[in-house]
Every structure is written in C-alpha cells, then in structure tokens.
CSV table of C-alpha atoms in Angstrom, one decimal:
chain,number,residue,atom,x,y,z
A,1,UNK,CA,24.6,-16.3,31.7
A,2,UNK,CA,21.3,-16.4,30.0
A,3,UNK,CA,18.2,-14.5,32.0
A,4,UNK,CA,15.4,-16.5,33.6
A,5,UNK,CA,13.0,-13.9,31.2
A,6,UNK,CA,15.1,-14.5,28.1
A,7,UNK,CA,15.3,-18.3,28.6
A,8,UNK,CA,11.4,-18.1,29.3
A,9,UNK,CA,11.3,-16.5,26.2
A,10,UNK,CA,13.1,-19.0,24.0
A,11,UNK,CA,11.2,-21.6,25.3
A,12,UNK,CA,8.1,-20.0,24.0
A,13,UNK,CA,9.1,-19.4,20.8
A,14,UNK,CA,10.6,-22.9,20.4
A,15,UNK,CA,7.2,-24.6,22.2
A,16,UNK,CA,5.4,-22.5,19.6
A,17,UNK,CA,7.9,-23.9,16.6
A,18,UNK,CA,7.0,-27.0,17.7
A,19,UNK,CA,3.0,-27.0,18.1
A,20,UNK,CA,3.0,-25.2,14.8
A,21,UNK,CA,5.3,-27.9,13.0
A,22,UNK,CA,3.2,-30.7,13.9
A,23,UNK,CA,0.1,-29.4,13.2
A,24,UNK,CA,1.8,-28.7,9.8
A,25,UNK,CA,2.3,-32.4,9.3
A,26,UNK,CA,-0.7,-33.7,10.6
A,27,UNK,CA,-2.6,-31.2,8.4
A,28,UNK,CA,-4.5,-29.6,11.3
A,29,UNK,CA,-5.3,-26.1,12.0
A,30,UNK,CA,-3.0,-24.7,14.1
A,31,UNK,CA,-4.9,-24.1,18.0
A,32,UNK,CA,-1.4,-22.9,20.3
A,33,UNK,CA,-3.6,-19.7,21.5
A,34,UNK,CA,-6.9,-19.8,22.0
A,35,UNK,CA,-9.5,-17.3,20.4
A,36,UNK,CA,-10.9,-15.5,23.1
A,37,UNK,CA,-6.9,-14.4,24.5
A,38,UNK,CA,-6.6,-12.9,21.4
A,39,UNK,CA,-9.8,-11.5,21.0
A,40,UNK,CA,-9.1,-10.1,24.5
A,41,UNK,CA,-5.9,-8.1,23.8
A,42,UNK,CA,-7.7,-6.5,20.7
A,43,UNK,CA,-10.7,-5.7,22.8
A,44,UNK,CA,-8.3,-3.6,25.6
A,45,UNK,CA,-6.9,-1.9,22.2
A,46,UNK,CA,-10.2,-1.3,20.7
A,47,UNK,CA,-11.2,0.4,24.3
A,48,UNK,CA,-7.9,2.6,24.5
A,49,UNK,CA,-8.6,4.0,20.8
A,50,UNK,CA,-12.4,5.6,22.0
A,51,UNK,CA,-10.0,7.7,24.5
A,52,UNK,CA,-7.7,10.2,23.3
A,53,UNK,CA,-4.2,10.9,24.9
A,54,UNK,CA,-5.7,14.3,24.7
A,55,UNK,CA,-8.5,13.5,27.3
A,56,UNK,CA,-8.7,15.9,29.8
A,57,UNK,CA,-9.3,12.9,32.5
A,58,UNK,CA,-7.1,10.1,31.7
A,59,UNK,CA,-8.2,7.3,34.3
A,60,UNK,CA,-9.5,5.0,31.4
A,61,UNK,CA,-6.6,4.8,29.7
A,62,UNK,CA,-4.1,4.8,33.0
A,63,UNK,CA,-6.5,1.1,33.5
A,64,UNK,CA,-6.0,0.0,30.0
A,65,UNK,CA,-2.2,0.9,30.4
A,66,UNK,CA,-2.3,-1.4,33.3
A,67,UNK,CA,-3.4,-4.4,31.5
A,68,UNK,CA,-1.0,-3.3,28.4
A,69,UNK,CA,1.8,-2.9,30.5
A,70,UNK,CA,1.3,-6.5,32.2
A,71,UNK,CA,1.0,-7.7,28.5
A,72,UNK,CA,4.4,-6.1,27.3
A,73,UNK,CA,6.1,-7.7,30.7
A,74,UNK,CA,5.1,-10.7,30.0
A,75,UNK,CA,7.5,-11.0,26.0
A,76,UNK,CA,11.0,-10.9,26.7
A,77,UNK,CA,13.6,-9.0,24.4
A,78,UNK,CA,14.9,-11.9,22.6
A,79,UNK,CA,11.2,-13.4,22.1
A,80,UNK,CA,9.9,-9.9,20.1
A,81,UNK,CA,14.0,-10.0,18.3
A,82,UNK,CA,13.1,-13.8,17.5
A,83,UNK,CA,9.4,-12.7,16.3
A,84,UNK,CA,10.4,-9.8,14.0
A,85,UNK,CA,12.7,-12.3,11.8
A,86,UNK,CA,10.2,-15.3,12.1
A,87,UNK,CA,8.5,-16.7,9.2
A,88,UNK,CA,4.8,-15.3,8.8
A,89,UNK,CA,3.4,-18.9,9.8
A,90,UNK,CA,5.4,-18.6,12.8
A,91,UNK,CA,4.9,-14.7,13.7
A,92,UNK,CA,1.4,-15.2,13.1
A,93,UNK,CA,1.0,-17.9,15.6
A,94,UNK,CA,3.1,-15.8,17.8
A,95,UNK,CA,1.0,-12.7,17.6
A,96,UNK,CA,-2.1,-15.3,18.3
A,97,UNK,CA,0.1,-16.7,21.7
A,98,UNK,CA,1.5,-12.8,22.7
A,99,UNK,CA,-1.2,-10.6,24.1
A,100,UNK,CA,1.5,-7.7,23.3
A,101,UNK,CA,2.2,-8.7,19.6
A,102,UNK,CA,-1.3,-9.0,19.6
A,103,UNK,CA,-1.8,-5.6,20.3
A,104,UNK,CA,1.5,-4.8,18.1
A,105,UNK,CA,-0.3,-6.6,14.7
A,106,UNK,CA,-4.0,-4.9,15.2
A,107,UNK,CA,-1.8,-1.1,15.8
A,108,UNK,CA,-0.5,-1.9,12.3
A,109,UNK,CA,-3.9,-3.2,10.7
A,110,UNK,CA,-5.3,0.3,12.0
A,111,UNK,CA,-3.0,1.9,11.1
A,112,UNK,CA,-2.7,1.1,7.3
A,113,UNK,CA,-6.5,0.6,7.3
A,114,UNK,CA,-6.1,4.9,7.6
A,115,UNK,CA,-3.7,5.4,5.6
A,116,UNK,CA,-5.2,3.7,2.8
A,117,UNK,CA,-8.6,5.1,3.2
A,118,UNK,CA,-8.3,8.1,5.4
A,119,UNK,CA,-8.8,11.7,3.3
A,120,UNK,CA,-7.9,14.5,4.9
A,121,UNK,CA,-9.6,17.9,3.9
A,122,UNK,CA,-7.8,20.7,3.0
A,123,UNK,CA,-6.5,22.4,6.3
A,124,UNK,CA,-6.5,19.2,8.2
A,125,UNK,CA,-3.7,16.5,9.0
A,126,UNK,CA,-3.9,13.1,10.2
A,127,UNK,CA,-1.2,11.9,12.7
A,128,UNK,CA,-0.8,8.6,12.8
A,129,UNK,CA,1.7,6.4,15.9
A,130,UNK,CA,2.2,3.3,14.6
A,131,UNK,CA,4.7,1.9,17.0
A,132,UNK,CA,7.4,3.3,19.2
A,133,UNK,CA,8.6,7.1,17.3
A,134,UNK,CA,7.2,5.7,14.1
A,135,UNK,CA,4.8,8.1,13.0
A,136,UNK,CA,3.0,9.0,9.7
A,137,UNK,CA,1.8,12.3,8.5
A,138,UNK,CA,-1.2,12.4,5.9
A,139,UNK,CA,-2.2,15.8,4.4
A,140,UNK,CA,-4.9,16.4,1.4
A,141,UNK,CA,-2.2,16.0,-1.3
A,142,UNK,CA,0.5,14.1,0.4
A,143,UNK,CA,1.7,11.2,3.0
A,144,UNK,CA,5.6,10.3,4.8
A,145,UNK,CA,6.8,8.6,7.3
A,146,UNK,CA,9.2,9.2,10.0
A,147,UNK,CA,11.3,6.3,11.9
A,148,UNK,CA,9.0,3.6,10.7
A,149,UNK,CA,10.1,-0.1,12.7
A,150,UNK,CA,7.5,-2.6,12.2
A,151,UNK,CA,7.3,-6.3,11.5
A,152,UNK,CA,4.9,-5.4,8.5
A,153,UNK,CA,6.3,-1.6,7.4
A,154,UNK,CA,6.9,-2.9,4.1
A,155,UNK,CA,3.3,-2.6,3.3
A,156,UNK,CA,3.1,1.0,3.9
A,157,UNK,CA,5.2,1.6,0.7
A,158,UNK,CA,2.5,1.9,-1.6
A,159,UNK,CA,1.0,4.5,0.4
A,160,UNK,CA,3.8,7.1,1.6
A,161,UNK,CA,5.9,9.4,-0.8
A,162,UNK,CA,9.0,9.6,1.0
A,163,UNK,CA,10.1,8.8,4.4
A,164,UNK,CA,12.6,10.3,6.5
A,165,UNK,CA,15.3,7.8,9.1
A,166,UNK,CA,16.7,9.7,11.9
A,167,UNK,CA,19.7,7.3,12.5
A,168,UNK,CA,20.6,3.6,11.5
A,169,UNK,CA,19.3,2.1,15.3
A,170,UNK,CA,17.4,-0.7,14.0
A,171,UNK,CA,14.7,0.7,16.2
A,172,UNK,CA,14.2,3.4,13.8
A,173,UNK,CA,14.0,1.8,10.4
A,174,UNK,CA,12.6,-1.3,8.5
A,175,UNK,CA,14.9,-2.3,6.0
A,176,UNK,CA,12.1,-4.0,4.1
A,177,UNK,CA,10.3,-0.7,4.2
A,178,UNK,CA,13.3,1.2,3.0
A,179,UNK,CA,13.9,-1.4,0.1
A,180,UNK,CA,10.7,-1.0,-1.2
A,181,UNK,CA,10.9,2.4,-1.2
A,182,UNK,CA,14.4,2.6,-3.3
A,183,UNK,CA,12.7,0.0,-5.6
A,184,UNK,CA,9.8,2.9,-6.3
A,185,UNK,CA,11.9,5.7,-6.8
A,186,UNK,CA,10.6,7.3,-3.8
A,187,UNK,CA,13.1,9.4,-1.4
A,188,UNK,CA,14.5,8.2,1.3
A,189,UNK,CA,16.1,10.9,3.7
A,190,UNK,CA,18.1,9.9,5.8
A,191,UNK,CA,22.4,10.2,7.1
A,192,UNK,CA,23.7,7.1,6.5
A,193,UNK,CA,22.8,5.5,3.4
A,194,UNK,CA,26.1,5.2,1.1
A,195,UNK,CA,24.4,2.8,-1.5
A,196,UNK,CA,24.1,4.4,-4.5
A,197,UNK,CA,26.8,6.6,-4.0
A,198,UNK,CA,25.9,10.1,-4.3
A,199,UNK,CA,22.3,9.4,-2.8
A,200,UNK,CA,20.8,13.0,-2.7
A,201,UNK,CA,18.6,12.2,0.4
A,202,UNK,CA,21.7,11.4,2.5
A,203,UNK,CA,23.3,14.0,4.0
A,204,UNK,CA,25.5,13.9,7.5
A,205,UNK,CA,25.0,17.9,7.7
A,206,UNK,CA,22.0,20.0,8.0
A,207,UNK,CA,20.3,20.1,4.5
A,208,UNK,CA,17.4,21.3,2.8
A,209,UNK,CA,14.9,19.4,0.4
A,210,UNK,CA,11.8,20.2,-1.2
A,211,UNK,CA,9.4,16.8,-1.8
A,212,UNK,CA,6.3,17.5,-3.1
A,213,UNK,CA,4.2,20.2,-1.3
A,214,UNK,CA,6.7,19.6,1.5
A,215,UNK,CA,9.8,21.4,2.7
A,216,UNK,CA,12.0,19.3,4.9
A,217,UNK,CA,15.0,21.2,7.0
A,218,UNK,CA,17.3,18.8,8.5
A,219,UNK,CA,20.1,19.4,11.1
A,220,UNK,CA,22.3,17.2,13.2
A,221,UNK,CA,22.6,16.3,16.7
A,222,UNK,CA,24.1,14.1,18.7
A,223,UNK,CA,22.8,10.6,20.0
A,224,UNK,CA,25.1,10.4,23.3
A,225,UNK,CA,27.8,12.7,24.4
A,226,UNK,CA,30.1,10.5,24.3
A,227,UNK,CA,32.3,10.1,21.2
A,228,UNK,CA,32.7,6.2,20.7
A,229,UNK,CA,28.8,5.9,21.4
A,230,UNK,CA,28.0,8.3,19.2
A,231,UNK,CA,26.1,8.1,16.2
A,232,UNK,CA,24.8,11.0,14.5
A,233,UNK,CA,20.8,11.8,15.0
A,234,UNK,CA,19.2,13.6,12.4
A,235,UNK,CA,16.3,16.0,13.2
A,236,UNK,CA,13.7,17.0,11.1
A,237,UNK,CA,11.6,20.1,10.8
A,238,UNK,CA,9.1,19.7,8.0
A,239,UNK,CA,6.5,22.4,6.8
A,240,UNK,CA,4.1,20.4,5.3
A,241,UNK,CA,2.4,23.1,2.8
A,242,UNK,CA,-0.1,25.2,1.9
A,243,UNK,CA,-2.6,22.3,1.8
A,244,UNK,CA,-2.1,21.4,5.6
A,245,UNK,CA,-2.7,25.1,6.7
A,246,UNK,CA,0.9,25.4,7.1
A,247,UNK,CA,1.0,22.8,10.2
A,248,UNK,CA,4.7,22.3,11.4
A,249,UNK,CA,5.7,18.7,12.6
A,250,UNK,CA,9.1,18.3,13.9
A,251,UNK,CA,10.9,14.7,15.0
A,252,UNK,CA,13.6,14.3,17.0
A,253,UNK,CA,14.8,10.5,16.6
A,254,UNK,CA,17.1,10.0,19.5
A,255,UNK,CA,18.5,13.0,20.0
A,256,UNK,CA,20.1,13.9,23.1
A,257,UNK,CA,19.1,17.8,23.4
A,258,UNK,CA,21.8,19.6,23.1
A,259,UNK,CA,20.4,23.2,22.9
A,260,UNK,CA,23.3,24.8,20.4
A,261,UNK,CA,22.7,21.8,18.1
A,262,UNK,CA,19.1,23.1,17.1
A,263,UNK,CA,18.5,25.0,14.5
A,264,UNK,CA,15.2,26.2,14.4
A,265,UNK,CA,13.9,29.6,14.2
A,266,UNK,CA,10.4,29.2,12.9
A,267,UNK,CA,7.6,28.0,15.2
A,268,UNK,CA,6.2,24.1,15.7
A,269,UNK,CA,3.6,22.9,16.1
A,270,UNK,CA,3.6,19.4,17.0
A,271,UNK,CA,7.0,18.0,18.1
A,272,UNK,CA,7.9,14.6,18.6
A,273,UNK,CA,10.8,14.2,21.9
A,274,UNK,CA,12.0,10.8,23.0
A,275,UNK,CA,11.9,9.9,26.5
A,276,UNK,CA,15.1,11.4,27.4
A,277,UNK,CA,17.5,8.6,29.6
A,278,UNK,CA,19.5,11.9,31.1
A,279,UNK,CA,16.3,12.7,32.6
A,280,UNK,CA,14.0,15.5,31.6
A,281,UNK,CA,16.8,16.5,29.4
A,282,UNK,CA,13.8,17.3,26.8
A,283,UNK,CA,13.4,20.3,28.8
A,284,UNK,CA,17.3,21.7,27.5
A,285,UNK,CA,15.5,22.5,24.2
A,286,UNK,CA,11.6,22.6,24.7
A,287,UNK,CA,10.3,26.3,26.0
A,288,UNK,CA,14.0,26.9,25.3
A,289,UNK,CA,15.1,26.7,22.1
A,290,UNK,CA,11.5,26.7,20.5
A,291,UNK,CA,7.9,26.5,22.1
A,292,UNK,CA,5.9,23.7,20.4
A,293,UNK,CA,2.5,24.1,20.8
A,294,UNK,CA,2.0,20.7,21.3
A,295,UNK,CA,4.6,17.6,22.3
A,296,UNK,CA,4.1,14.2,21.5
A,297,UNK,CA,6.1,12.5,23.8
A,298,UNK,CA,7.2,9.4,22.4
A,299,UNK,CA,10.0,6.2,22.7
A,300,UNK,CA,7.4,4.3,25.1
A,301,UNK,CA,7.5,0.4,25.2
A,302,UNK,CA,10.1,-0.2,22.8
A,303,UNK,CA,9.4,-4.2,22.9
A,304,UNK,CA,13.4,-4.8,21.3
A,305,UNK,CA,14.9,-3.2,24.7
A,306,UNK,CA,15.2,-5.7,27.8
A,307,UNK,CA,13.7,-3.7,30.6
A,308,UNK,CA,13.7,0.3,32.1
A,309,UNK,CA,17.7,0.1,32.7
A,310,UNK,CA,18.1,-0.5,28.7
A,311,UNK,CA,15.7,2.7,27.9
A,312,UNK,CA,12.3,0.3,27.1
A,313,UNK,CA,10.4,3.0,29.2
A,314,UNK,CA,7.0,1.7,30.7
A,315,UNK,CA,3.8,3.4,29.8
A,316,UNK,CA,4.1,4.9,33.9
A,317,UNK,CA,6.9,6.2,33.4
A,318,UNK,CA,5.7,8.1,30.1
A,319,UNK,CA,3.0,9.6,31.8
A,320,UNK,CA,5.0,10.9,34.6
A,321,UNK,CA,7.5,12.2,32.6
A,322,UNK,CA,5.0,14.0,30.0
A,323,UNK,CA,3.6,15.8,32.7
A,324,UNK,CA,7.4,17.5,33.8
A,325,UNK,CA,7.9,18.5,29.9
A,326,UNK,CA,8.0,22.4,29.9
A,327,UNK,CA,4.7,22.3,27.2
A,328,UNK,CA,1.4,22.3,28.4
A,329,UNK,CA,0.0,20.5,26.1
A,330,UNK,CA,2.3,17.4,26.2
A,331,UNK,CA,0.7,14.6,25.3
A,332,UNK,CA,1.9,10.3,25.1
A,333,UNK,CA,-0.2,8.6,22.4
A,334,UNK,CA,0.3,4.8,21.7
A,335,UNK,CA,0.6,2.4,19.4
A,336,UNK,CA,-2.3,3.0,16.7
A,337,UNK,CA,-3.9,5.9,17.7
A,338,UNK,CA,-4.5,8.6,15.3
A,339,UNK,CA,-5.1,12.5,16.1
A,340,UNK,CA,-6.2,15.3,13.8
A,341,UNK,CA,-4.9,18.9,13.3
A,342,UNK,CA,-7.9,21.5,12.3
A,343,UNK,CA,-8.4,24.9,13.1
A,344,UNK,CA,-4.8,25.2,14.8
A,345,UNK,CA,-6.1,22.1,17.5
A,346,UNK,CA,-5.0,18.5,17.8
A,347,UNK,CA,-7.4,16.5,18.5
C-alpha cells in the first residue's frame, strides 16, 4: 500500500513534470516556485554557515535546524529517489519547488566553489561536508574524497586525486563521480569494484596504499552482525603528509563498531562515526580502541531514507547523540560547512 507522504510526493514531482512541460511548449519561462521560497532556504543556509558546529553556544544553529528540519519533512523518500535520476530541467525546477533540495544544490555550489578556489597553506587542511558522510579533504599539495553521494558529484572530478568508497550502499557513492574518475586514471579505493579485473584499489582485506603525499591504511568491518545483511564496510585511516602537519582523518562509512575489527594503533585526529542505529554503539570503539581528538559525527538527514525507523536520523537527534559520544570535542557539521585544521585546532 503506497504512504500518504510517498503518494504526496509523487504527485509533486508529476505536478512539477507537468507545469515544466507546458511551459516548454508554450515557450515560457518556467514560474512552479516562486523566487523569494528559494531565496528563503538559501538565506537559512547562508545564516547556518556564519556559525560553526564548533560554537561554544549553539542556540543559532539549534533555530536554523528547526526550520531545516521542517524543510527535509516536508520531501518524501521517493520524491529525493525520483529527483536524483531526473533530468536537469526537471531537478532544477525541483530544487526551485523543495526548500530541502534547495538547500541540498547551494551545499554543493559551496562546496565546489572551495574546492576549486580554496588554498590551504602548508600545515593547514580544509574539511569540507558536502552531504550526508561525504566529505572532502584539501591539503597544500593534494585533495580526496570519501563516500561522496550527490546529484552533481561528477563535477568534483576535476578537482580530487583519488577518492576512497566505504561500501557499495548507493548512499555512499556516485557512480557518475566514480566514472569520471576511472576515465582520468585517477584511483578509486574502494572493496567492491571487479571491473577491470585485478583493480589495485579494490581490496576486501585490510590494505595499504600510498597516493601522492598520502598514506591510506584500510581495514574491514562489518556493516550489520548479521550474516545475510551483511556487507563488508571499509574503514579508512589516512595520514595525509608532511604538508598537512601530519593531520590524521579517519572514516568510518557504516561500520557497526566492532572493537576487535579495528586496527589502529597510531593516533587520530579527526574521525568521522555514523550515527550508530544500535545506539551509542560509537562508544564500543571511541575512548576505547583509539581517542580521536576530535569526532565528526556524521549520517544526519540522509534525504534517500523514509523516516527515523529506516536510520534518516533528524538533525535533534544528532545533536543529542553527539553530546553521549565518549570525545569531548564531538562535533555534527552539515551539509556545506567547511572547518580548518591549524596549529593542532579545528576550527
């Protein structure tokens, strides 16, 4: 039986089809949204970026996570699906009609606008969320990316030198992105790629590779505990170089924590959890296992999942659980938001 939200959502999309169509054949500019929503949603996102998930008071941003939160209530599952295979004319008119994807599209546009331009001095790194546990790292000499799923990840090609898949959920990959980066030559590193054969960057056992000035260890873990759910999550601890000051990032993907599954015996500096479903289950390996000194917790508002019950965690319930992780500088960025290491800080 289809849901009243998923039904809503069809109807959007098809009311939008429709609109967009006629205005086609009429040869008429396109008016399903007006301006000023649009201009609203990318004013809240504009606000949230002059705070820092760092901020020792965060009341502005638990306000501008209200009106977010309402936003991303408001697109059903099967509307953001429907959106991320969409022809541009018609995800464009979507992002104009969706506060969220609104939101969504101008994260992207800032993020790639730093990316591109951004130049990190020697001893610094950029951080970069992009959307859900996509995240990009930029150094002086180098830039990768981790998990990236976005409408638009394609167009980070140009700019990253490798990037690294935790496990084939399509929530932690862009095929397009991936693609383009086979088409350059550039590595992919991931465990389940079998096309070429012999791929050196895929490996279903922990492996070590050296790219550039930066030295990935990868080790595997599980996704669930049960066996016919499974899938195998990679994680990855990468020392990114002499050039970063020797700054540490490690990313989890989904893993589900397993303390005798990690293997790391060098220190971290920023690690990247999911929200954990078992709950605080973060907490089996964090303080444990390893001490980061900071977490980024991350897995928040995945748009793709229905509701809470099918893990897409609201920006409340990332806060609350950030505060229970066993690192006291635990933090829960959001989409488009970028924070510098310097002088052994984020910031």
């Amino acid at each position: 039986m289809m849901t009243f939200r998923r039904c809503t959502g069809l109807l959007l999309a098809a009311a939008v089809l429709l609109c967009c169509v006629s205005c086609a054949k009429n040869g008429s500019r396109c008016q399903n949204n007006p301006q000023p929503k649009r201009s609203e949603a990318g004013a809240v996102m504009e606000s949230l970026w002059k705070t820092s998930p760092a901020d020792a008071d965060l009341t502005s941003r638990k306000a501008l996570f209200v009106t977010i939160q309402g936003y991303a209530d408001a697109l059903s599952a099967s509307t953001f699906k429907s959106f991320l295979t969409a022809r541009d004319w018609l995800a464009e008119s979507l992002v104009k009609s969706e506060d969220i994807l609104c939101c969504y599209d101008a994260a992207f546009r800032r993020v790639l606008e730093g990316v591109k331009n951004d130049r990190p001095s020697r001893g610094e790194v950029h951080l970069y969320l992009l959307y859900n546990m996509g995240y990009i790292v930029k150094t002086s000499s180098g830039c990768f990316g981790v998990d990236i799923f976005h409408r638009r990840a394609a167009e980070l090609g140009s700019y990253l030198d490798f990037i690294c898949i935790t496990h084939v959920h399509q929530d932690h990959k862009s095929e397009a992105l991936v693609d383009a980066m086979l088409s350059a030559g550039k590595p992919v590193v991931q465990n389940y790629l079998d096309n070429p054969p012999g791929y050196p960057y895929t490996s279903t056992s922990a492996k070590d590779y050296v790219i550039g000035g930066f030295k990935i260890h990868s080790f595997i873990t599980n996704h669930n505990n049960d066996a016919k759910k499974n899938v195998p999550v990679t994680v990855f601890r990468i020392d990114c170089g002499q050039d970063s000051g020797g700054f540490t990032f490690m990313h989890s993907g989904d893993s589900n924590y397993i303390a005798s599954q990690y293997d790391v015996t060098t220190d971290i500096d920023v690690f990247i959890p999911r929200y954990a479903p078992n709950e605080l289950a973060e907490n089996s390996v964090i303080g444990i296992v390893f001490k980061p000194e900071y977490v980024l917790l991350s897995h928040i508002l995945e748009l793709s999942h229905t509701d809470p019950d099918a893990s897409r965690w609201t920006l409340q319930q990332g806060l609350v659980r950030a505060a229970l992780l066993d690192c006291e500088k635990t933090y829960m960025p959001f989409w488009g938001e970028r924070l510098v290491w310097k002088d052994g800080a984020l910031k």
